[in-house]
């Protein structure tokens, strides 16, 4: 009995030890970037892993105003939030149609087949089409690209969640006089909040961190997104790494805030999608 108990305790301790090591390895790069954002190059080269001797908050001010990060930040916010809102509405209606209005495995497969297409394979066709309709060098072009790039995975996740909602709720609303549209907006959407939060967060992360499509579609400095602006902080012959890391932190903060706000909903949505999808 004691041997089994000791073996079980050892196994539990080993699992916790591995989890703590993994957590530290995951958090360490973030902490290093955070500390480096308050240093200059001289201090970074002398003691790259120590706390800053002088906390240089001016790195953030210079990155925000001097490097024009404020404009790039605004562009990213407009494109990301706009694309996420449109994506939620489009995917919610599409998922509702293929899972509850007229269930169709073929249509669901058609919508989600895009998951298997690498985004790099679509760059040249996208540029050619957008050039023909004057959407190159336009935030509208990025807006449409980001919706298209995230629509497949969003429908895949949300359809799995909606499939598990009891049909009796919808039928009861329609018996009481509600239309199909009314049942969708008053019953299905509120119940689907965990799934909506999940696809919103995943899409926001993908859009906010994208560099590739911004690079090929945008050349106007006033229309650059945050990831493109941060890349400009890297000098041709020398780089101020404290300034660069300050730019990184300005890009990381909105993502962290969004995740902490919707953390509970995201976990519920991912779990529901995994079980019911």
PDB file of N, CA, C and O in Angstrom, residues 65-95:
ATOM      1  N   UNK A  65       5.710  57.699 -30.488  1.00  0.00           N
ATOM      2  CA  UNK A  65       5.623  58.948 -31.251  1.00  0.00           C
ATOM      3  C   UNK A  65       6.730  59.071 -32.295  1.00  0.00           C
ATOM      4  O   UNK A  65       6.460  59.291 -33.479  1.00  0.00           O
ATOM      5  N   UNK A  66       7.965  58.890 -31.870  1.00  0.00           N
ATOM      6  CA  UNK A  66       9.090  59.090 -32.784  1.00  0.00           C
ATOM      7  C   UNK A  66       9.116  58.085 -33.918  1.00  0.00           C
ATOM      8  O   UNK A  66       9.432  58.433 -35.066  1.00  0.00           O
ATOM      9  N   UNK A  67       8.787  56.823 -33.640  1.00  0.00           N
ATOM     10  CA  UNK A  67       8.785  55.784 -34.677  1.00  0.00           C
ATOM     11  C   UNK A  67       7.405  55.611 -35.310  1.00  0.00           C
ATOM     12  O   UNK A  67       7.189  54.667 -36.066  1.00  0.00           O
ATOM     13  N   UNK A  68       6.462  56.490 -34.972  1.00  0.00           N
ATOM     14  CA  UNK A  68       5.128  56.486 -35.583  1.00  0.00           C
ATOM     15  C   UNK A  68       4.339  55.210 -35.274  1.00  0.00           C
ATOM     16  O   UNK A  68       3.443  54.832 -36.024  1.00  0.00           O
ATOM     17  N   UNK A  69       4.666  54.556 -34.168  1.00  0.00           N
ATOM     18  CA  UNK A  69       3.950  53.337 -33.793  1.00  0.00           C
ATOM     19  C   UNK A  69       2.481  53.632 -33.479  1.00  0.00           C
ATOM     20  O   UNK A  69       1.607  52.788 -33.694  1.00  0.00           O
ATOM     21  N   UNK A  70       2.194  54.848 -33.016  1.00  0.00           N
ATOM     22  CA  UNK A  70       0.811  55.208 -32.712  1.00  0.00           C
ATOM     23  C   UNK A  70      -0.101  55.093 -33.926  1.00  0.00           C
ATOM     24  O   UNK A  70      -1.215  54.570 -33.830  1.00  0.00           O
ATOM     25  N   UNK A  71       0.381  55.554 -35.091  1.00  0.00           N
ATOM     26  CA  UNK A  71      -0.411  55.447 -36.325  1.00  0.00           C
ATOM     27  C   UNK A  71      -0.591  53.992 -36.735  1.00  0.00           C
ATOM     28  O   UNK A  71      -1.692  53.563 -37.105  1.00  0.00           O
ATOM     29  N   UNK A  72       0.496  53.220 -36.663  1.00  0.00           N
ATOM     30  CA  UNK A  72       0.418  51.806 -37.034  1.00  0.00           C
ATOM     31  C   UNK A  72      -0.517  51.052 -36.083  1.00  0.00           C
ATOM     32  O   UNK A  72      -1.261  50.153 -36.507  1.00  0.00           O
ATOM     33  N   UNK A  73      -0.458  51.416 -34.817  1.00  0.00           N
ATOM     34  CA  UNK A  73      -1.326  50.791 -33.809  1.00  0.00           C
ATOM     35  C   UNK A  73      -2.797  51.056 -34.143  1.00  0.00           C
ATOM     36  O   UNK A  73      -3.636  50.158 -34.084  1.00  0.00           O
ATOM     37  N   UNK A  74      -3.115  52.294 -34.503  1.00  0.00           N
ATOM     38  CA  UNK A  74      -4.489  52.653 -34.853  1.00  0.00           C
ATOM     39  C   UNK A  74      -4.960  51.878 -36.080  1.00  0.00           C
ATOM     40  O   UNK A  74      -6.103  51.396 -36.126  1.00  0.00           O
ATOM     41  N   UNK A  75      -4.091  51.757 -37.091  1.00  0.00           N
ATOM     42  CA  UNK A  75      -4.455  50.999 -38.290  1.00  0.00           C
ATOM     43  C   UNK A  75      -4.760  49.546 -37.950  1.00  0.00           C
ATOM     44  O   UNK A  75      -5.734  48.963 -38.452  1.00  0.00           O
ATOM     45  N   UNK A  76      -3.932  48.949 -37.093  1.00  0.00           N
ATOM     46  CA  UNK A  76      -4.146  47.553 -36.705  1.00  0.00           C
ATOM     47  C   UNK A  76      -5.439  47.382 -35.924  1.00  0.00           C
ATOM     48  O   UNK A  76      -6.176  46.408 -36.117  1.00  0.00           O
ATOM     49  N   UNK A  77      -5.734  48.331 -35.039  1.00  0.00           N
ATOM     50  CA  UNK A  77      -6.967  48.266 -34.257  1.00  0.00           C
ATOM     51  C   UNK A  77      -8.186  48.335 -35.171  1.00  0.00           C
ATOM     52  O   UNK A  77      -9.135  47.535 -35.045  1.00  0.00           O
ATOM     53  N   UNK A  78      -8.174  49.274 -36.114  1.00  0.00           N
ATOM     54  CA  UNK A  78      -9.317  49.443 -37.020  1.00  0.00           C
ATOM     55  C   UNK A  78      -9.532  48.191 -37.857  1.00  0.00           C
ATOM     56  O   UNK A  78     -10.656  47.671 -37.963  1.00  0.00           O
ATOM     57  N   UNK A  79      -8.463  47.679 -38.466  1.00  0.00           N
ATOM     58  CA  UNK A  79      -8.590  46.511 -39.335  1.00  0.00           C
ATOM     59  C   UNK A  79      -8.960  45.270 -38.531  1.00  0.00           C
ATOM     60  O   UNK A  79      -9.847  44.500 -38.921  1.00  0.00           O
ATOM     61  N   UNK A  80      -8.309  45.058 -37.389  1.00  0.00           N
ATOM     62  CA  UNK A  80      -8.535  43.847 -36.600  1.00  0.00           C
ATOM     63  C   UNK A  80      -9.946  43.800 -36.040  1.00  0.00           C
ATOM     64  O   UNK A  80     -10.655  42.801 -36.201  1.00  0.00           O
ATOM     65  N   UNK A  81     -10.381  44.872 -35.382  1.00  0.00           N
ATOM     66  CA  UNK A  81     -11.712  44.876 -34.786  1.00  0.00           C
ATOM     67  C   UNK A  81     -12.799  44.832 -35.855  1.00  0.00           C
ATOM     68  O   UNK A  81     -13.804  44.125 -35.706  1.00  0.00           O
ATOM     69  N   UNK A  82     -12.603  45.581 -36.946  1.00  0.00           N
ATOM     70  CA  UNK A  82     -13.595  45.562 -38.021  1.00  0.00           C
ATOM     71  C   UNK A  82     -13.734  44.184 -38.637  1.00  0.00           C
ATOM     72  O   UNK A  82     -14.853  43.688 -38.857  1.00  0.00           O
ATOM     73  N   UNK A  83     -12.598  43.526 -38.906  1.00  0.00           N
ATOM     74  CA  UNK A  83     -12.635  42.190 -39.508  1.00  0.00           C
ATOM     75  C   UNK A  83     -13.229  41.175 -38.550  1.00  0.00           C
ATOM     76  O   UNK A  83     -13.989  40.287 -38.964  1.00  0.00           O
ATOM     77  N   UNK A  84     -12.926  41.285 -37.259  1.00  0.00           N
ATOM     78  CA  UNK A  84     -13.452  40.335 -36.278  1.00  0.00           C
ATOM     79  C   UNK A  84     -14.971  40.482 -36.148  1.00  0.00           C
ATOM     80  O   UNK A  84     -15.703  39.482 -36.098  1.00  0.00           O
ATOM     81  N   UNK A  85     -15.472  41.711 -36.104  1.00  0.00           N
ATOM     82  CA  UNK A  85     -16.922  41.924 -35.994  1.00  0.00           C
ATOM     83  C   UNK A  85     -17.640  41.364 -37.217  1.00  0.00           C
ATOM     84  O   UNK A  85     -18.662  40.665 -37.101  1.00  0.00           O
ATOM     85  N   UNK A  86     -17.116  41.657 -38.413  1.00  0.00           N
ATOM     86  CA  UNK A  86     -17.733  41.132 -39.637  1.00  0.00           C
ATOM     87  C   UNK A  86     -17.645  39.612 -39.682  1.00  0.00           C
ATOM     88  O   UNK A  86     -18.594  38.930 -40.089  1.00  0.00           O
ATOM     89  N   UNK A  87     -16.509  39.074 -39.236  1.00  0.00           N
ATOM     90  CA  UNK A  87     -16.309  37.628 -39.250  1.00  0.00           C
ATOM     91  C   UNK A  87     -17.297  36.924 -38.321  1.00  0.00           C
ATOM     92  O   UNK A  87     -17.852  35.875 -38.668  1.00  0.00           O
ATOM     93  N   UNK A  88     -17.525  37.490 -37.144  1.00  0.00           N
ATOM     94  CA  UNK A  88     -18.472  36.898 -36.200  1.00  0.00           C
ATOM     95  C   UNK A  88     -19.867  36.819 -36.814  1.00  0.00           C
ATOM     96  O   UNK A  88     -20.543  35.780 -36.746  1.00  0.00           O
ATOM     97  N   UNK A  89     -20.319  37.907 -37.429  1.00  0.00           N
ATOM     98  CA  UNK A  89     -21.650  37.930 -38.008  1.00  0.00           C
ATOM     99  C   UNK A  89     -21.775  36.951 -39.178  1.00  0.00           C
ATOM    100  O   UNK A  89     -22.734  36.172 -39.259  1.00  0.00           O
ATOM    101  N   UNK A  90     -20.797  36.954 -40.065  1.00  0.00           N
ATOM    102  CA  UNK A  90     -20.843  36.073 -41.236  1.00  0.00           C
ATOM    103  C   UNK A  90     -20.798  34.604 -40.818  1.00  0.00           C
ATOM    104  O   UNK A  90     -21.597  33.781 -41.286  1.00  0.00           O
ATOM    105  N   UNK A  91     -19.856  34.271 -39.948  1.00  0.00           N
ATOM    106  CA  UNK A  91     -19.685  32.869 -39.555  1.00  0.00           C
ATOM    107  C   UNK A  91     -20.845  32.375 -38.697  1.00  0.00           C
ATOM    108  O   UNK A  91     -21.214  31.204 -38.780  1.00  0.00           O
ATOM    109  N   UNK A  92     -21.401  33.245 -37.867  1.00  0.00           N
ATOM    110  CA  UNK A  92     -22.551  32.840 -37.061  1.00  0.00           C
ATOM    111  C   UNK A  92     -23.735  32.499 -37.963  1.00  0.00           C
ATOM    112  O   UNK A  92     -24.411  31.472 -37.766  1.00  0.00           O
ATOM    113  N   UNK A  93     -23.994  33.322 -38.963  1.00  0.00           N
ATOM    114  CA  UNK A  93     -25.114  33.050 -39.869  1.00  0.00           C
ATOM    115  C   UNK A  93     -24.851  31.808 -40.715  1.00  0.00           C
ATOM    116  O   UNK A  93     -25.757  30.983 -40.923  1.00  0.00           O
ATOM    117  N   UNK A  94     -23.619  31.656 -41.198  1.00  0.00           N
ATOM    118  CA  UNK A  94     -23.291  30.484 -42.014  1.00  0.00           C
ATOM    119  C   UNK A  94     -23.380  29.200 -41.196  1.00  0.00           C
ATOM    120  O   UNK A  94     -23.935  28.185 -41.656  1.00  0.00           O
ATOM    121  N   UNK A  95     -22.852  29.231 -39.978  1.00  0.00           N
ATOM    122  CA  UNK A  95     -22.898  28.046 -39.122  1.00  0.00           C
ATOM    123  C   UNK A  95     -24.337  27.689 -38.753  1.00  0.00           C
ATOM    124  O   UNK A  95     -24.709  26.508 -38.712  1.00  0.00           O
TER     125      UNK A  95
END
